[in-house]
PDB file of C-alpha atoms in Angstrom:
ATOM      1  CA  MET M 906       4.543  -8.587 -11.651  1.00 52.00           C
ATOM      2  CA  ASP M 907       1.623 -10.758 -10.555  1.00 66.00           C
ATOM      3  CA  ARG M 908       2.374 -10.393  -6.902  1.00 77.00           C
ATOM      4  CA  ILE M 909       0.605  -8.256  -4.356  1.00 87.00           C
ATOM      5  CA  PRO M 910       3.128  -6.732  -1.963  1.00 89.00           C
ATOM      6  CA  ILE M 911       2.597  -7.104   1.761  1.00 94.00           C
ATOM      7  CA  LEU M 912       3.924  -4.076   3.638  1.00 94.00           C
ATOM      8  CA  LYS M 913       4.856  -4.115   7.296  1.00 93.00           C
ATOM      9  CA  LEU M 914       3.544  -1.154   9.295  1.00 92.00           C
ATOM     10  CA  GLY M 915       4.754  -1.569  12.837  1.00 91.00           C
ATOM     11  CA  ARG M 916       2.767  -4.466  14.320  1.00 93.00           C
ATOM     12  CA  PHE M 917       0.439  -4.651  11.347  1.00 95.00           C
ATOM     13  CA  LEU M 918       0.583  -5.767   7.737  1.00 96.00           C
ATOM     14  CA  LEU M 919      -0.888  -3.753   4.879  1.00 96.00           C
ATOM     15  CA  VAL M 920      -2.065  -5.236   1.605  1.00 95.00           C
ATOM     16  CA  SER M 921      -3.260  -2.922  -1.163  1.00 92.00           C
ATOM     17  CA  ILE M 922      -5.252  -4.793  -3.792  1.00 91.00           C
ATOM     18  CA  GLN M 923      -4.946  -2.961  -7.101  1.00 87.00           C
ATOM     19  CA  VAL M 924      -5.428  -5.599  -9.748  1.00 83.00           C
ATOM     20  CA  ASP M 925      -8.126  -8.006 -10.804  1.00 80.00           C
ATOM     21  CA  MET M 926      -7.676 -11.078  -8.669  1.00 81.00           C
ATOM     22  CA  HIS M 927      -7.836 -14.518 -10.187  1.00 83.00           C
ATOM     23  CA  ASP M 928      -7.939 -17.833  -8.319  1.00 83.00           C
ATOM     24  CA  GLN M 929      -4.229 -18.547  -8.325  1.00 87.00           C
ATOM     25  CA  MET M 930      -3.365 -15.018  -7.208  1.00 88.00           C
ATOM     26  CA  ALA M 931      -5.856 -15.182  -4.333  1.00 88.00           C
ATOM     27  CA  VAL M 932      -4.387 -18.481  -3.132  1.00 90.00           C
ATOM     28  CA  ALA M 933      -0.851 -17.075  -3.403  1.00 91.00           C
ATOM     29  CA  LEU M 934      -1.875 -13.982  -1.434  1.00 93.00           C
ATOM     30  CA  GLN M 935      -3.472 -16.078   1.313  1.00 93.00           C
ATOM     31  CA  GLU M 936      -0.373 -18.256   1.573  1.00 94.00           C
ATOM     32  CA  GLU M 937       2.083 -15.377   1.647  1.00 94.00           C
ATOM     33  CA  LEU M 938      -0.029 -13.417   4.096  1.00 95.00           C
ATOM     34  CA  THR M 939      -0.275 -16.266   6.604  1.00 96.00           C
ATOM     35  CA  LEU M 940       3.487 -16.838   6.350  1.00 96.00           C
ATOM     36  CA  ARG M 941       4.120 -13.129   6.925  1.00 95.00           C
ATOM     37  CA  ILE M 942       1.744 -12.960   9.911  1.00 96.00           C
ATOM     38  CA  VAL M 943       3.852 -15.655  11.547  1.00 96.00           C
ATOM     39  CA  SER M 944       7.306 -14.413  10.502  1.00 96.00           C
ATOM     40  CA  ASP M 945       6.566 -10.775  11.386  1.00 94.00           C
ATOM     41  CA  SER M 946       4.511 -11.602  14.511  1.00 94.00           C
ATOM     42  CA  ALA M 947       1.806  -9.354  13.094  1.00 95.00           C
ATOM     43  CA  ARG M 948      -1.189  -8.506  15.277  1.00 95.00           C
ATOM     44  CA  GLY M 949      -3.371  -7.194  12.487  1.00 95.00           C
ATOM     45  CA  VAL M 950      -3.916  -7.113   8.750  1.00 96.00           C
ATOM     46  CA  LEU M 951      -5.169  -4.081   6.813  1.00 96.00           C
ATOM     47  CA  ILE M 952      -6.554  -4.791   3.354  1.00 96.00           C
ATOM     48  CA  ASP M 953      -6.990  -1.709   1.190  1.00 95.00           C
ATOM     49  CA  ILE M 954      -9.575  -2.133  -1.568  1.00 93.00           C
ATOM     50  CA  SER M 955      -9.875   1.537  -2.586  1.00 92.00           C
ATOM     51  CA  SER M 956      -8.827   0.652  -6.142  1.00 90.00           C
ATOM     52  CA  LEU M 957     -11.547  -1.937  -6.576  1.00 90.00           C
ATOM     53  CA  ASP M 958     -14.620  -0.780  -8.466  1.00 89.00           C
ATOM     54  CA  ILE M 959     -16.284  -4.148  -8.030  1.00 87.00           C
ATOM     55  CA  VAL M 960     -16.284  -6.576  -5.118  1.00 88.00           C
ATOM     56  CA  ASP M 961     -18.024  -9.755  -6.195  1.00 86.00           C
ATOM     57  CA  SER M 962     -18.670 -12.947  -4.253  1.00 86.00           C
ATOM     58  CA  PHE M 963     -15.219 -14.275  -5.208  1.00 88.00           C
ATOM     59  CA  ILE M 964     -13.406 -11.308  -3.701  1.00 89.00           C
ATOM     60  CA  GLY M 965     -15.809 -11.320  -0.751  1.00 89.00           C
ATOM     61  CA  ARG M 966     -15.051 -14.966  -0.045  1.00 88.00           C
ATOM     62  CA  MET M 967     -11.324 -14.343  -0.384  1.00 90.00           C
ATOM     63  CA  LEU M 968     -11.529 -11.508   2.155  1.00 92.00           C
ATOM     64  CA  SER M 969     -13.513 -13.729   4.514  1.00 91.00           C
ATOM     65  CA  ASN M 970     -10.974 -16.539   4.113  1.00 91.00           C
ATOM     66  CA  ILE M 971      -8.079 -14.208   4.854  1.00 93.00           C
ATOM     67  CA  ALA M 972      -9.862 -12.846   7.928  1.00 94.00           C
ATOM     68  CA  GLY M 973     -10.550 -16.409   9.128  1.00 93.00           C
ATOM     69  CA  MET M 974      -6.951 -17.543   8.642  1.00 93.00           C
ATOM     70  CA  ALA M 975      -5.587 -14.408  10.288  1.00 94.00           C
ATOM     71  CA  ARG M 976      -7.923 -14.863  13.254  1.00 93.00           C
ATOM     72  CA  ILE M 977      -6.596 -18.368  13.887  1.00 95.00           C
ATOM     73  CA  LEU M 978      -3.086 -16.883  13.834  1.00 95.00           C
ATOM     74  CA  ASP M 979      -4.210 -14.278  16.404  1.00 94.00           C
ATOM     75  CA  ALA M 980      -4.326 -11.338  14.012  1.00 94.00           C
ATOM     76  CA  GLU M 981      -7.351  -9.168  13.318  1.00 94.00           C
ATOM     77  CA  THR M 982      -8.320  -8.150   9.800  1.00 95.00           C
ATOM     78  CA  VAL M 983      -9.759  -4.800   8.781  1.00 96.00           C
ATOM     79  CA  VAL M 984     -10.823  -3.973   5.229  1.00 95.00           C
ATOM     80  CA  VAL M 985     -10.292  -0.293   4.450  1.00 96.00           C
ATOM     81  CA  GLY M 986     -11.018   2.202   1.687  1.00 94.00           C
ATOM     82  CA  MET M 987     -14.172   0.659   0.282  1.00 94.00           C
ATOM     83  CA  GLN M 988     -15.770   2.862  -2.357  1.00 93.00           C
ATOM     84  CA  PRO M 989     -19.378   3.949  -1.702  1.00 94.00           C
ATOM     85  CA  SER M 990     -20.550   2.276  -4.910  1.00 93.00           C
ATOM     86  CA  VAL M 991     -19.007  -1.011  -3.747  1.00 93.00           C
ATOM     87  CA  ALA M 992     -20.894  -0.835  -0.453  1.00 92.00           C
ATOM     88  CA  ILE M 993     -24.150  -0.224  -2.342  1.00 92.00           C
ATOM     89  CA  THR M 994     -23.549  -3.159  -4.680  1.00 89.00           C
ATOM     90  CA  LEU M 995     -22.578  -5.490  -1.822  1.00 89.00           C
ATOM     91  CA  VAL M 996     -25.832  -4.836   0.016  1.00 90.00           C
ATOM     92  CA  GLU M 997     -27.863  -5.111  -3.186  1.00 89.00           C
ATOM     93  CA  LEU M 998     -26.218  -8.461  -3.916  1.00 87.00           C
ATOM     94  CA  GLY M 999     -26.913  -9.615  -0.363  1.00 87.00           C
ATOM     95  CA  LEU M1000     -23.198  -9.994   0.414  1.00 85.00           C
ATOM     96  CA  SER M1001     -22.638  -8.880   3.983  1.00 83.00           C
ATOM     97  CA  LEU M1002     -18.924  -9.797   4.299  1.00 84.00           C
ATOM     98  CA  PRO M1003     -19.401 -11.891   7.435  1.00 80.00           C
ATOM     99  CA  GLY M1004     -16.563 -11.800   9.959  1.00 80.00           C
ATOM    100  CA  ILE M1005     -14.912  -8.818   8.297  1.00 88.00           C
ATOM    101  CA  ARG M1006     -14.454  -5.477  10.023  1.00 92.00           C
ATOM    102  CA  THR M1007     -14.242  -2.374   7.883  1.00 94.00           C
ATOM    103  CA  ALA M1008     -12.867   1.127   8.338  1.00 95.00           C
ATOM    104  CA  LEU M1009     -12.992   4.244   6.182  1.00 94.00           C
ATOM    105  CA  ASN M1010      -9.272   4.514   5.582  1.00 93.00           C
ATOM    106  CA  VAL M1011      -5.914   3.111   6.700  1.00 94.00           C
ATOM    107  CA  ASP M1012      -5.580   5.577   9.569  1.00 92.00           C
ATOM    108  CA  ARG M1013      -8.944   4.616  11.049  1.00 94.00           C
ATOM    109  CA  GLY M1014      -8.241   0.946  10.415  1.00 95.00           C
ATOM    110  CA  MET M1015      -5.014   1.226  12.401  1.00 94.00           C
ATOM    111  CA  ASP M1016      -6.892   2.962  15.219  1.00 93.00           C
ATOM    112  CA  LEU M1017      -9.367   0.075  15.227  1.00 93.00           C
ATOM    113  CA  LEU M1018      -6.571  -2.500  15.329  1.00 93.00           C
ATOM    114  CA  ASN M1019      -4.676  -0.588  18.012  1.00 92.00           C
ATOM    115  CA  ALA M1020      -7.813  -0.408  20.156  1.00 91.00           C
ATOM    116  CA  GLY M1021      -8.487  -4.105  19.618  1.00 82.00           C
ATOM    117  CA  THR M1022      -4.976  -5.383  20.311  1.00 74.00           C
ATOM    118  CA  ALA M1023      -3.913  -3.011  23.094  1.00 68.00           C
ATOM    119  CA  GLU M1024      -5.841  -4.795  25.828  1.00 57.00           C
ATOM    120  CA  SER M1025      -4.442  -8.194  24.912  1.00 54.00           C
ATOM    121  CA  GLU M1026      -0.823  -7.253  25.638  1.00 50.00           C
TER     122      GLU M1026
ATOM    123  CA  MET Q  40      -8.737  -0.132 -12.428  1.00 52.00           C
ATOM    124  CA  ASP Q  41      -5.865   1.905 -13.849  1.00 66.00           C
ATOM    125  CA  ARG Q  42      -5.454   3.998 -10.746  1.00 77.00           C
ATOM    126  CA  ILE Q  43      -2.792   3.758  -8.115  1.00 87.00           C
ATOM    127  CA  PRO Q  44      -4.285   4.331  -4.657  1.00 89.00           C
ATOM    128  CA  ILE Q  45      -2.708   6.883  -2.354  1.00 94.00           C
ATOM    129  CA  LEU Q  46      -3.061   5.845   1.280  1.00 94.00           C
ATOM    130  CA  LYS Q  47      -2.832   8.246   4.184  1.00 93.00           C
ATOM    131  CA  LEU Q  48      -0.682   7.048   7.075  1.00 92.00           C
ATOM    132  CA  GLY Q  49      -0.795   9.714   9.739  1.00 91.00           C
ATOM    133  CA  ARG Q  50       1.212  12.651   8.400  1.00 93.00           C
ATOM    134  CA  PHE Q  51       2.505  10.695   5.438  1.00 95.00           C
ATOM    135  CA  LEU Q  52       1.163   9.330   2.175  1.00 96.00           C
ATOM    136  CA  LEU Q  53       1.907   5.830   0.922  1.00 96.00           C
ATOM    137  CA  VAL Q  54       1.883   4.823  -2.725  1.00 95.00           C
ATOM    138  CA  SER Q  55       2.417   1.190  -3.647  1.00 92.00           C
ATOM    139  CA  ILE Q  56       3.315   0.783  -7.312  1.00 91.00           C
ATOM    140  CA  GLN Q  57       2.239  -2.668  -8.470  1.00 87.00           C
ATOM    141  CA  VAL Q  58       1.602  -2.309 -12.166  1.00 83.00           C
ATOM    142  CA  ASP Q  59       3.577  -1.381 -15.243  1.00 80.00           C
ATOM    143  CA  MET Q  60       3.448   2.385 -15.466  1.00 81.00           C
ATOM    144  CA  HIS Q  61       2.772   4.088 -18.760  1.00 83.00           C
ATOM    145  CA  ASP Q  62       3.047   7.805 -19.513  1.00 83.00           C
ATOM    146  CA  GLN Q  63      -0.542   8.745 -18.815  1.00 87.00           C
ATOM    147  CA  MET Q  64      -0.624   6.814 -15.564  1.00 88.00           C
ATOM    148  CA  ALA Q  65       2.580   8.449 -14.359  1.00 88.00           C
ATOM    149  CA  VAL Q  66       1.186  11.907 -15.083  1.00 90.00           C
ATOM    150  CA  ALA Q  67      -2.097  11.034 -13.334  1.00 92.00           C
ATOM    151  CA  LEU Q  68      -0.192   9.744 -10.300  1.00 93.00           C
ATOM    152  CA  GLN Q  69       1.915  12.914 -10.098  1.00 93.00           C
ATOM    153  CA  GLU Q  70      -1.181  15.092 -10.318  1.00 93.00           C
ATOM    154  CA  GLU Q  71      -3.160  13.167  -7.735  1.00 94.00           C
ATOM    155  CA  LEU Q  72      -0.202  12.941  -5.394  1.00 95.00           C
ATOM    156  CA  THR Q  73       0.470  16.673  -5.434  1.00 96.00           C
ATOM    157  CA  LEU Q  74      -3.236  17.373  -4.816  1.00 96.00           C
ATOM    158  CA  ARG Q  75      -3.253  14.920  -1.908  1.00 95.00           C
ATOM    159  CA  ILE Q  76      -0.078  16.400  -0.371  1.00 96.00           C
ATOM    160  CA  VAL Q  77      -1.877  19.728  -0.228  1.00 96.00           C
ATOM    161  CA  SER Q  78      -5.339  18.479   0.845  1.00 96.00           C
ATOM    162  CA  ASP Q  79      -3.958  16.131   3.525  1.00 94.00           C
ATOM    163  CA  SER Q  80      -1.158  18.489   4.640  1.00 94.00           C
ATOM    164  CA  ALA Q  81       1.226  15.574   4.192  1.00 95.00           C
ATOM    165  CA  ARG Q  82       4.803  15.953   5.391  1.00 95.00           C
ATOM    166  CA  GLY Q  83       6.173  12.969   3.528  1.00 95.00           C
ATOM    167  CA  VAL Q  84       5.574  10.520   0.710  1.00 96.00           C
ATOM    168  CA  LEU Q  85       6.517   6.836   0.826  1.00 96.00           C
ATOM    169  CA  ILE Q  86       6.701   5.079  -2.536  1.00 96.00           C
ATOM    170  CA  ASP Q  87       6.795   1.302  -2.317  1.00 95.00           C
ATOM    171  CA  ILE Q  88       8.366  -0.379  -5.339  1.00 93.00           C
ATOM    172  CA  SER Q  89       8.744  -3.884  -3.902  1.00 92.00           C
ATOM    173  CA  SER Q  90       6.578  -5.284  -6.715  1.00 90.00           C
ATOM    174  CA  LEU Q  91       8.733  -3.845  -9.452  1.00 90.00           C
ATOM    175  CA  ASP Q  92      11.213  -6.246 -11.033  1.00 89.00           C
ATOM    176  CA  ILE Q  93      12.542  -3.535 -13.305  1.00 87.00           C
ATOM    177  CA  VAL Q  94      13.164   0.160 -12.711  1.00 88.00           C
ATOM    178  CA  ASP Q  95      14.145   1.773 -15.991  1.00 86.00           C
ATOM    179  CA  SER Q  96      14.982   5.384 -16.779  1.00 86.00           C
ATOM    180  CA  PHE Q  97      11.277   6.208 -17.245  1.00 88.00           C
ATOM    181  CA  ILE Q  98      10.354   5.018 -13.754  1.00 89.00           C
ATOM    182  CA  GLY Q  99      13.507   6.605 -12.362  1.00 89.00           C
ATOM    183  CA  ARG Q 100      12.597   9.955 -13.890  1.00 89.00           C
ATOM    184  CA  MET Q 101       9.029   9.675 -12.615  1.00 90.00           C
ATOM    185  CA  LEU Q 102      10.311   9.020  -9.088  1.00 92.00           C
ATOM    186  CA  SER Q 103      12.661  12.003  -9.367  1.00 91.00           C
ATOM    187  CA  ASN Q 104       9.821  14.193 -10.619  1.00 91.00           C
ATOM    188  CA  ILE Q 105       7.548  13.161  -7.763  1.00 93.00           C
ATOM    189  CA  ALA Q 106      10.326  13.821  -5.246  1.00 94.00           C
ATOM    190  CA  GLY Q 107      10.945  17.241  -6.783  1.00 93.00           C
ATOM    191  CA  MET Q 108       7.275  18.229  -6.752  1.00 93.00           C
ATOM    192  CA  ALA Q 109       6.816  16.955  -3.207  1.00 94.00           C
ATOM    193  CA  ARG Q 110       9.867  18.897  -2.045  1.00 93.00           C
ATOM    194  CA  ILE Q 111       8.427  22.148  -3.370  1.00 95.00           C
ATOM    195  CA  LEU Q 112       5.258  21.349  -1.428  1.00 95.00           C
ATOM    196  CA  ASP Q 113       7.382  20.811   1.716  1.00 94.00           C
ATOM    197  CA  ALA Q 114       7.083  17.024   1.771  1.00 94.00           C
ATOM    198  CA  GLU Q 115       9.976  14.586   1.708  1.00 94.00           C
ATOM    199  CA  THR Q 116       9.949  11.505  -0.507  1.00 95.00           C
ATOM    200  CA  VAL Q 117      11.377   8.106   0.410  1.00 96.00           C
ATOM    201  CA  VAL Q 118      11.399   5.142  -1.969  1.00 95.00           C
ATOM    202  CA  VAL Q 119      11.058   1.873  -0.070  1.00 96.00           C
ATOM    203  CA  GLY Q 120      11.170  -1.864  -0.749  1.00 94.00           C
ATOM    204  CA  MET Q 121      13.572  -1.890  -3.660  1.00 94.00           C
ATOM    205  CA  GLN Q 122      14.540  -5.398  -4.691  1.00 93.00           C
ATOM    206  CA  PRO Q 123      18.259  -6.230  -4.626  1.00 94.00           C
ATOM    207  CA  SER Q 124      18.221  -7.038  -8.348  1.00 93.00           C
ATOM    208  CA  VAL Q 125      16.755  -3.599  -9.071  1.00 93.00           C
ATOM    209  CA  ALA Q 126      19.567  -1.899  -7.152  1.00 92.00           C
ATOM    210  CA  ILE Q 127      22.136  -3.898  -9.125  1.00 92.00           C
ATOM    211  CA  THR Q 128      20.545  -2.997 -12.460  1.00 89.00           C
ATOM    212  CA  LEU Q 129      20.240   0.685 -11.539  1.00 89.00           C
ATOM    213  CA  VAL Q 130      23.941   0.966 -10.780  1.00 90.00           C
ATOM    214  CA  GLU Q 131      24.879  -1.013 -13.879  1.00 89.00           C
ATOM    215  CA  LEU Q 132      22.739   1.309 -15.994  1.00 87.00           C
ATOM    216  CA  GLY Q 133      24.339   4.331 -14.345  1.00 87.00           C
ATOM    217  CA  LEU Q 134      21.011   5.505 -12.904  1.00 85.00           C
ATOM    218  CA  SER Q 135      21.679   6.927  -9.478  1.00 83.00           C
ATOM    219  CA  LEU Q 136      18.140   8.226  -8.691  1.00 85.00           C
ATOM    220  CA  PRO Q 137      19.302  11.762  -7.875  1.00 80.00           C
ATOM    221  CA  GLY Q 138      17.378  13.547  -5.137  1.00 80.00           C
ATOM    222  CA  ILE Q 139      15.653  10.371  -3.983  1.00 88.00           C
ATOM    223  CA  ARG Q 140      16.129   8.899  -0.539  1.00 92.00           C
ATOM    224  CA  THR Q 141      15.612   5.185  -0.075  1.00 94.00           C
ATOM    225  CA  ALA Q 142      14.829   2.898   2.848  1.00 95.00           C
ATOM    226  CA  LEU Q 143      14.648  -0.876   3.180  1.00 94.00           C
ATOM    227  CA  ASN Q 144      10.951  -1.054   4.041  1.00 93.00           C
ATOM    228  CA  VAL Q 145       7.961   1.085   4.989  1.00 94.00           C
ATOM    229  CA  ASP Q 146       8.774   1.007   8.707  1.00 92.00           C
ATOM    230  CA  ARG Q 147      12.313   2.306   8.156  1.00 94.00           C
ATOM    231  CA  GLY Q 148      11.044   4.831   5.626  1.00 95.00           C
ATOM    232  CA  MET Q 149       8.632   6.207   8.218  1.00 94.00           C
ATOM    233  CA  ASP Q 150      11.446   6.400  10.769  1.00 93.00           C
ATOM    234  CA  LEU Q 151      13.480   8.375   8.229  1.00 93.00           C
ATOM    235  CA  LEU Q 152      10.581  10.753   7.541  1.00 93.00           C
ATOM    236  CA  ASN Q 153       9.812  11.137  11.244  1.00 92.00           C
ATOM    237  CA  ALA Q 154      13.449  11.994  11.960  1.00 91.00           C
ATOM    238  CA  GLY Q 155      13.533  14.453   9.065  1.00 82.00           C
ATOM    239  CA  THR Q 156      10.281  16.256   9.827  1.00 74.00           C
ATOM    240  CA  ALA Q 157      10.365  16.285  13.634  1.00 68.00           C
ATOM    241  CA  GLU Q 158      12.843  19.135  13.895  1.00 57.00           C
ATOM    242  CA  SER Q 159      10.896  21.371  11.531  1.00 54.00           C
ATOM    243  CA  GLU Q 160       7.755  21.503  13.686  1.00 50.00           C
TER     244      GLU Q 160
END
């Protein structure tokens, strides 16, 4: 069951990260996500991290990589559901998640994506 | 990280089950879900089981329980993303998931919920 499901929500894809990521899993997620962006013609990716109590530099880099890959494939990435304690730790560690947009929850993330992609159609 | 996140999608709640459920976790999920149905005034619950390779009688009963509780709280439940092999095993085991509606994916599940709840408003 070491697979993170990618759910299609209209024009967007939703990934809910619930387990501790290791290297191989992160690579698999990146691969599957890029394939799905293409096959589903997705305009945006929502990554829910509300289950994560810790976001370290490994997870931060993975999120940045995903956002970078998605951007090249013309899809925006929004990270949603970050816990307050995670935000505090990120700033204390000096990790600013460059290139990543965040939103409070999935609903607001979808609003952000809708606002961002509406003008380009 | 033994918590299954409940995501709000407009009027509906989305739960993506990615890990092996044990008793305590199932009870915690039922509790949190019922609280969230009330606090978010949710009209429907989508349960994604695309990560599950096996749905046994324990999971089946948990899904039935959730659907029953949600129904009392005036929310419909749709199970989405079932793998073909899971459907085969369920029928072979004689588990028919009574009281549970299913849909191929989240998008179709939302269509089903929208169709079901539109007339009641």
